[in-house]
Short mmCIF file of C-alpha atoms in Angstrom, two decimals:
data_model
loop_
_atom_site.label_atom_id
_atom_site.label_comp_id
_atom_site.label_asym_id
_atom_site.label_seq_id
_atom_site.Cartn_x
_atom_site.Cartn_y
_atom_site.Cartn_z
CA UNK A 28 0.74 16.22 4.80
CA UNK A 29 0.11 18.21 1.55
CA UNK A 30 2.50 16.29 -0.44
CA UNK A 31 1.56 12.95 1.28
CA UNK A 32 -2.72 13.90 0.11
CA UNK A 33 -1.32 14.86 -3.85
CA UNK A 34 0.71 11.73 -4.11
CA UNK A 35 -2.08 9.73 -3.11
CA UNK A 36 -3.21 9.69 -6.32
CA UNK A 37 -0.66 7.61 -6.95
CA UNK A 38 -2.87 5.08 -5.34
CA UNK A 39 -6.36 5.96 -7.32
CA UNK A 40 -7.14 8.08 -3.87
CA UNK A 41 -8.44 10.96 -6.39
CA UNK A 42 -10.29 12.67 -2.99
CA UNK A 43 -6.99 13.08 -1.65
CA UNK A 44 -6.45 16.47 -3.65
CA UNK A 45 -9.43 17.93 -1.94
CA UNK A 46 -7.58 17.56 1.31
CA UNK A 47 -4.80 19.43 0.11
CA UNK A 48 -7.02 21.95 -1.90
CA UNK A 49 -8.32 23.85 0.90
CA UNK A 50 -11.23 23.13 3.58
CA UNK A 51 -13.56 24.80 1.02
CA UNK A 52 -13.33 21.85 -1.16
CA UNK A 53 -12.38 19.22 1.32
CA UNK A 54 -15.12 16.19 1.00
CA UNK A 55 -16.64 15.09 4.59
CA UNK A 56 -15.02 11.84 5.78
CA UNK A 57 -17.94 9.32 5.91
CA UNK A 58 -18.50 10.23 2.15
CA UNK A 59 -14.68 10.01 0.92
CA UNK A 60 -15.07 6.25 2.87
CA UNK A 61 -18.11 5.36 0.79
CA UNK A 62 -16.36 6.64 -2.58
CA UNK A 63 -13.34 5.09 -1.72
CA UNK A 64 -15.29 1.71 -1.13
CA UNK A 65 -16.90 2.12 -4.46
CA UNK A 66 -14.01 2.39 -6.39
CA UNK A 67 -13.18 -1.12 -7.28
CA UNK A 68 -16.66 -1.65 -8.18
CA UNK A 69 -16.31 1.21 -10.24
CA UNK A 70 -13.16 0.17 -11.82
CA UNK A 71 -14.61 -3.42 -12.72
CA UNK A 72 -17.92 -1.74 -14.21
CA UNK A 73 -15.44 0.74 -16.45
CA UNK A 74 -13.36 -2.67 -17.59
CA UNK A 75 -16.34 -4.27 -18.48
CA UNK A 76 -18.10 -1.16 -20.28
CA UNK A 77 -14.92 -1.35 -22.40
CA UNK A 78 -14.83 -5.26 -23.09
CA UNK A 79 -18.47 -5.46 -23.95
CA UNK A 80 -17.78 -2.18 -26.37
CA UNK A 81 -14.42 -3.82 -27.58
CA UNK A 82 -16.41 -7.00 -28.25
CA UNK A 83 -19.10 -5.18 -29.73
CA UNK A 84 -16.50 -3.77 -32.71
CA UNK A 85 -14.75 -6.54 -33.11
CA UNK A 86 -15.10 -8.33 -36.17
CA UNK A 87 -15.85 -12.39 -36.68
CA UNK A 88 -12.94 -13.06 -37.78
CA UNK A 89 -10.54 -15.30 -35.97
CA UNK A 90 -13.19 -14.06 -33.10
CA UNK A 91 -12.23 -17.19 -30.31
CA UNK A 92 -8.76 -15.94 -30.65
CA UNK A 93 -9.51 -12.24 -30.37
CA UNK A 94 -11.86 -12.76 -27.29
CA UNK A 95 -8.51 -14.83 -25.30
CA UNK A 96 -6.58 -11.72 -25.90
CA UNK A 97 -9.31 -9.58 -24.64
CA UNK A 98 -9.68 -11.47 -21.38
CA UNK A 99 -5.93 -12.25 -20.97
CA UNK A 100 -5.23 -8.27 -21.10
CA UNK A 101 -8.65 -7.39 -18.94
CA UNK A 102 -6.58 -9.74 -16.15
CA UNK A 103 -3.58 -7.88 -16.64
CA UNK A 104 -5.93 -4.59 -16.19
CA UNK A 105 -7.36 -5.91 -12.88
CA UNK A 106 -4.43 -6.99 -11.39
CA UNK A 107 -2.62 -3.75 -11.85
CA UNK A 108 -5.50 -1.73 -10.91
CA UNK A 109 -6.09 -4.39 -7.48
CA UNK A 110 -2.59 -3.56 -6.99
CA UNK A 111 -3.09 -0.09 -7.12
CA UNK A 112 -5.87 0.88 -4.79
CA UNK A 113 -4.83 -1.82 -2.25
CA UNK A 114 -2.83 0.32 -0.30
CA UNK A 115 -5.49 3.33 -0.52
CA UNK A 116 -8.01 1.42 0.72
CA UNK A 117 -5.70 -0.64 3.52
CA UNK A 118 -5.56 2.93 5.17
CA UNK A 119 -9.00 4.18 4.44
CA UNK A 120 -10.59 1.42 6.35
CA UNK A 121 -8.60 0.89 9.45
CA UNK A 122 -8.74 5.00 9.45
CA UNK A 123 -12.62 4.36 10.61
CA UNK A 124 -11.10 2.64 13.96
CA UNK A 125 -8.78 5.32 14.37
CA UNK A 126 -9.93 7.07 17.72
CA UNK A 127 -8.45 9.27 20.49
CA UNK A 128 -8.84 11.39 23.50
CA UNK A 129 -7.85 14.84 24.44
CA UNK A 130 -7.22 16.38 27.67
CA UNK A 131 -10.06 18.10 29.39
CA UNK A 132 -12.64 16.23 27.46
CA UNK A 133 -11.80 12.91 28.34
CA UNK A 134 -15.87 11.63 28.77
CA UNK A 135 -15.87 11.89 24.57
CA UNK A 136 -13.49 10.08 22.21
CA UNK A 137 -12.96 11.57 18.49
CA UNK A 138 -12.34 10.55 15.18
CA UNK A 139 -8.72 11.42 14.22
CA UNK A 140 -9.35 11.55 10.33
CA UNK A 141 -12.54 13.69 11.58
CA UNK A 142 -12.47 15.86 14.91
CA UNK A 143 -16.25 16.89 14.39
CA UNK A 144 -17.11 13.04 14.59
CA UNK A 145 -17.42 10.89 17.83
CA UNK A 146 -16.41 7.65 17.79
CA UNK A 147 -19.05 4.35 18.45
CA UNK A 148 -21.84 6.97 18.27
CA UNK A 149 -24.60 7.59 15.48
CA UNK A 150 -23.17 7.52 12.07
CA UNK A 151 -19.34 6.17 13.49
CA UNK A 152 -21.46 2.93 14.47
CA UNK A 153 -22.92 1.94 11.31
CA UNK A 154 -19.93 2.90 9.16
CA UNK A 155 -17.52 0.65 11.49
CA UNK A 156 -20.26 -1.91 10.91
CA UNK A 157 -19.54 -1.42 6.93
CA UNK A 158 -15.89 -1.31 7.46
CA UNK A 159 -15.46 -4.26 9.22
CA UNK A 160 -17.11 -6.33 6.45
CA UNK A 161 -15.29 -4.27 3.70
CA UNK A 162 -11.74 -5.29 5.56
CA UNK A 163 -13.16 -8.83 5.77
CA UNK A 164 -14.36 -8.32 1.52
CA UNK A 165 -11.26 -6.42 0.62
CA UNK A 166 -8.32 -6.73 2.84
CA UNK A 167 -8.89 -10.61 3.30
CA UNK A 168 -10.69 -11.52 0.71
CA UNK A 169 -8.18 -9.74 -2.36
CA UNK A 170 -4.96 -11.86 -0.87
CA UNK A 171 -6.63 -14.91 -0.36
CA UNK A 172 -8.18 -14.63 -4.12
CA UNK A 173 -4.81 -14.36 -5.30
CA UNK A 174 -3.24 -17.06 -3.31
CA UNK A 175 -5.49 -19.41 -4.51
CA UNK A 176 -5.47 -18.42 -8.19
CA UNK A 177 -1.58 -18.91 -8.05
CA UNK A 178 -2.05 -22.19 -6.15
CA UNK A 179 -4.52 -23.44 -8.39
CA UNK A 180 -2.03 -22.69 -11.10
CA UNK A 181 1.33 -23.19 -9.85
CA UNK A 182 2.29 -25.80 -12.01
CA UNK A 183 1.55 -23.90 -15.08
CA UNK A 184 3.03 -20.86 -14.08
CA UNK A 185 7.02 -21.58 -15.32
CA UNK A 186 6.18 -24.66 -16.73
CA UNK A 187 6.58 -23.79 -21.08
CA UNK A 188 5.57 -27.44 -21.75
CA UNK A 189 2.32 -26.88 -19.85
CA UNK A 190 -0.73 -26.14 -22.68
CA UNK A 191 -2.30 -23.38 -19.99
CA UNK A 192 1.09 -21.89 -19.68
CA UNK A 193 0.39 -18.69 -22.20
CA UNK A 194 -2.96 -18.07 -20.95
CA UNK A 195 -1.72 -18.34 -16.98
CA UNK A 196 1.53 -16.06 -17.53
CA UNK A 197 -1.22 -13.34 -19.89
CA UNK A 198 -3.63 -13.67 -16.81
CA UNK A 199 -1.87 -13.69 -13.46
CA UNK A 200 2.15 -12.45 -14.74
CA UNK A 201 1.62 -9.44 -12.97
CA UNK A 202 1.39 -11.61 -9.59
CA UNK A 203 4.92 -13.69 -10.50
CA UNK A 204 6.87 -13.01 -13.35
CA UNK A 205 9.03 -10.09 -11.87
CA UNK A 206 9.83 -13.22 -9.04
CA UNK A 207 12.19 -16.73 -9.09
CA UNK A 208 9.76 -19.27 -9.96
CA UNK A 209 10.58 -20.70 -6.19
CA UNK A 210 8.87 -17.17 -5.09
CA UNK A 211 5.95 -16.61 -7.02
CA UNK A 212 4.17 -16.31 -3.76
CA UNK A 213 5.80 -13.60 -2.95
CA UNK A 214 3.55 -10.45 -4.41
CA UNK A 215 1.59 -11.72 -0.96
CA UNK A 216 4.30 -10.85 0.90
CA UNK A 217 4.46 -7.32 -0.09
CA UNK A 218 0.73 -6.99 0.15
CA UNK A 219 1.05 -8.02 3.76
CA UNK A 220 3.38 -5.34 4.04
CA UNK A 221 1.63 -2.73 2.83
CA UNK A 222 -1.82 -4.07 4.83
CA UNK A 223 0.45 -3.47 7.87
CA UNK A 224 2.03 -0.39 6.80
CA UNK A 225 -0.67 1.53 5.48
CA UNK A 226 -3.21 0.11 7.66
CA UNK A 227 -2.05 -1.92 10.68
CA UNK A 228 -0.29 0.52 12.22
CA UNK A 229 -3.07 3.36 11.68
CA UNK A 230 -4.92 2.08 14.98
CA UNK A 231 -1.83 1.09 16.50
CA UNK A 232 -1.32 3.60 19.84
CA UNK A 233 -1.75 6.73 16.89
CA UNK A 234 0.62 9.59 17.49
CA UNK A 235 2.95 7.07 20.36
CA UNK A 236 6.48 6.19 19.94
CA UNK A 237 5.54 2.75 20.41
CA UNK A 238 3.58 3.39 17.13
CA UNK A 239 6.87 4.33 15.68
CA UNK A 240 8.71 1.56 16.58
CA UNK A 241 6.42 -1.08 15.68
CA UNK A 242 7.15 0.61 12.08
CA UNK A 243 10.85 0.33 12.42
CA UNK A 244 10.85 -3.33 13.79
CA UNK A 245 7.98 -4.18 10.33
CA UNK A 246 10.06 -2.27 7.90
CA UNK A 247 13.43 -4.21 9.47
CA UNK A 248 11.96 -7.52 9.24
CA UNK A 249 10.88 -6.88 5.57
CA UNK A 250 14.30 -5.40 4.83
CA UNK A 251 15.86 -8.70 6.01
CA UNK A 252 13.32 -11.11 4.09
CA UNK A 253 14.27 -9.39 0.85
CA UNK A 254 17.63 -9.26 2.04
CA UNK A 255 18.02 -12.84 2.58
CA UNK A 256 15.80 -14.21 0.01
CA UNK A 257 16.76 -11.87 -3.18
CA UNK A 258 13.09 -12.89 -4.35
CA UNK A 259 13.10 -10.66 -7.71
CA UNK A 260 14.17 -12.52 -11.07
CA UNK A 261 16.23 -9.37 -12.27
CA UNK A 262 18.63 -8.28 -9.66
CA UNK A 263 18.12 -4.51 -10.18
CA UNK A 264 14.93 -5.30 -8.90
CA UNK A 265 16.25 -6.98 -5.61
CA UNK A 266 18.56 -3.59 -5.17
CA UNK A 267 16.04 -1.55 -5.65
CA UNK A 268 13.85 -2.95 -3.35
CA UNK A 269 16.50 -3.37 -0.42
CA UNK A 270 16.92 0.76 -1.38
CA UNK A 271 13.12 1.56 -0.71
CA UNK A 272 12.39 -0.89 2.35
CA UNK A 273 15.98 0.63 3.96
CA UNK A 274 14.42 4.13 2.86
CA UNK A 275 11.57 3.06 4.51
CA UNK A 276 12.90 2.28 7.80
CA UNK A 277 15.23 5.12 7.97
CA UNK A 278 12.11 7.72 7.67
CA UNK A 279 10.63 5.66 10.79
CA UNK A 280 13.80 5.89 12.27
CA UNK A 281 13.85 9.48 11.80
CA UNK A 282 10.33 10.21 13.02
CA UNK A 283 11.20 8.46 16.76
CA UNK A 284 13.92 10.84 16.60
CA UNK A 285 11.52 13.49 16.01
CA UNK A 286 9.75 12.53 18.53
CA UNK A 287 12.41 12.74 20.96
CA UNK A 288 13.28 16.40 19.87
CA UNK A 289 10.10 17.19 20.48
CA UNK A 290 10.52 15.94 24.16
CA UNK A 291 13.78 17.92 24.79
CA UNK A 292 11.69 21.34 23.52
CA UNK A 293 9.39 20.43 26.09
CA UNK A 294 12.63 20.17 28.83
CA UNK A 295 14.17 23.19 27.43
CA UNK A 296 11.06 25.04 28.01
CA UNK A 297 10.77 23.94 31.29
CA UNK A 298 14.44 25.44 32.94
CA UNK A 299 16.34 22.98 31.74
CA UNK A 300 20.58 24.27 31.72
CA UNK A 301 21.42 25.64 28.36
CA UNK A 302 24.50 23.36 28.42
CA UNK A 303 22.23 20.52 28.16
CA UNK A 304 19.92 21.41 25.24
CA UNK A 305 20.72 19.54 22.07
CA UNK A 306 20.49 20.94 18.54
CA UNK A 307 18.27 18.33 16.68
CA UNK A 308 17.29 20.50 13.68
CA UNK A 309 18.77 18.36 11.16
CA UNK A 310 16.11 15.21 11.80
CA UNK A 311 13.45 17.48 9.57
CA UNK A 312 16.14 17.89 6.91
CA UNK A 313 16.98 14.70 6.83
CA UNK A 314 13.00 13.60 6.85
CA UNK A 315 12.94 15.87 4.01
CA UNK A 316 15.56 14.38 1.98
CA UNK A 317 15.19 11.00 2.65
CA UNK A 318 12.42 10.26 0.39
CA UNK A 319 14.27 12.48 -2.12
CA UNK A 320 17.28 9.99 -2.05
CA UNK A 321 15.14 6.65 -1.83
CA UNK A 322 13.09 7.36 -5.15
CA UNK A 323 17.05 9.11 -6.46
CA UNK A 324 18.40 5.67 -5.70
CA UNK A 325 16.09 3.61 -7.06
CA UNK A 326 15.63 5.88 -10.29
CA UNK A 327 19.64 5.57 -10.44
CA UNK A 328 19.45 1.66 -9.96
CA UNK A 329 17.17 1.44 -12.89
CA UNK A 330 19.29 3.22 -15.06
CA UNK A 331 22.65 2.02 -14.68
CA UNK A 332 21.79 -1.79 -14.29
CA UNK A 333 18.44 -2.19 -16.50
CA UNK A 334 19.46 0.65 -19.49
CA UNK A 335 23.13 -0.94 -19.73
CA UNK A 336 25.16 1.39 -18.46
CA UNK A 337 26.71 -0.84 -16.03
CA UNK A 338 27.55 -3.58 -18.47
CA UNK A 339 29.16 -0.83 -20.47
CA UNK A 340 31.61 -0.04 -18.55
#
């Protein structure tokens, strides 16, 4: 959990670190939700600080083509960032509908990213009020913007001839280029993934095996899409990506089987013959090393087939 909170800056989730900090510093739930909803907004008002600064110093000269540049890289600067905090903020909100009950107090149903709040009372009502139109804003609304912007655009998007070719590919080639121009819808794809990943599966039966499994069966189906369709231009990138989404679904793999050791502890503890207990210890090495070898792999992927070392020998 420690590891999983300092990574999550990976994913502009600054508030993770006071998670892993210590309880002293950790920031209550409802107001890491509100930050985390205000970071786009943020991130928009900081890109436009800099443009209108940036166009402030910039000189007359050959100004109209200056000011394309400026908007053609701000695009590039929103996509990535979109692309960033997507995931962050796929888990944040379905997080708010996260709830569950514990034996013995079964009249009052919890938060699970908070235990001291109850769920569909007081302050849980109004912020699942705000969540729901934040999924409908963010979770929606970001694919479907992007859709239609490639849509809109599609014929200009591999087309050289086209005279909105430059400015399209400078906008939106963060959303297609890295694809075969028969796939440039395809950056949905993994968004859809992650929405389901990070998110979907949050509220799905939390802590079940069926939980579990529903993550194997996601993580399978996206293994054999990418398998199938090799949708990346380069094919170190279609390796690579087969690597992490069979990475992926080895970790969920390896989780049910936790799951299961766990449930022949609670045998063993309850008389069951010492000729039928089963040494599982290795699943928590291997959920250890997994990740290890999945970001190894892919590293190693990049390096012999993108840096040349394959082609030189």
């Amino acid at each position: 959990k420690r590891m999983a909170n300092i990574v999550g800056v990976l994913n502009l989730d600054v508030l993770s670190l006071s998670s892993a900090l210590g309880c002293q510093y950790a920031v209550r739930f409802f107001d890491r939700f509100l930050i985390h909803l205000m970071l786009p907004v943020c991130c928009l008002l900081a890109i436009g600080a800099a443009v209108l600064t940036a166009r402030a110093c910039m000189s007359n000269t050959h100004a109209l083509e200056k000011h394309t540049k400026i908007n053609q890289a701000v695009s590039k600067i929103i996509v990535l960032v979109v692309l960033l905090i997507f995931p962050g903020l796929s888990t944040r909100l379905f997080s708010m509908f996260k709830c569950t009950r514990f034996r013995g107090i079964d009249d009052v149903v919890l938060l699970v990213a908070d235990y001291s709040v109850q769920c569909h009372q007081d302050e849980h009502a109004t912020f699942t009020v705000v969540a729901i139109v934040f999924l409908i804003v963010y979770i929606v609304g970001i694919p479907c913007v992007m859709f239609l912007l490639l849509w809109w655009h599609r014929k200009h998007l591999h087309d050289v001839t086209s005279t909105k070719h430059v400015m399209v590919k400078n906008a939106l080639g963060g959303l297609y280029l890295q694809y075969e121009p028969k796939y440039w819808w395809f950056e949905l794809m993994i968004l859809l993934n992650k929405t389901i990943m990070c998110g979907g599966l949050v509220i799905l039966s939390p802590g079940s095996p069926s939980q579990v499994l529903c993550g194997v069966l996601f993580m399978m189906f996206h293994l054999l899409v990418v398998l199938k369709l090799s949708p990346f231009e380069n094919d170190s990138e279609d390796v690579s990506s087969v690597a992490a989404s069979l990475g992926l679904t080895l970790i969920y793999i390896g989780a049910l089987m936790k799951m299961l050791e766990d449930v022949y502890k609670t045998l063993n503890g309850a008389g069951v013959a010492q000729d039928d207990q089963v040494n599982m210890s290795y699943i928590g090495v291997a959920l250890d090393t997994l990740p290890l070898v999945c970001v190894g792999a892919v590293v190693g992927i990049v390096v012999v087939m993108d840096c040349g070392v394959y082609a030189c020998c």
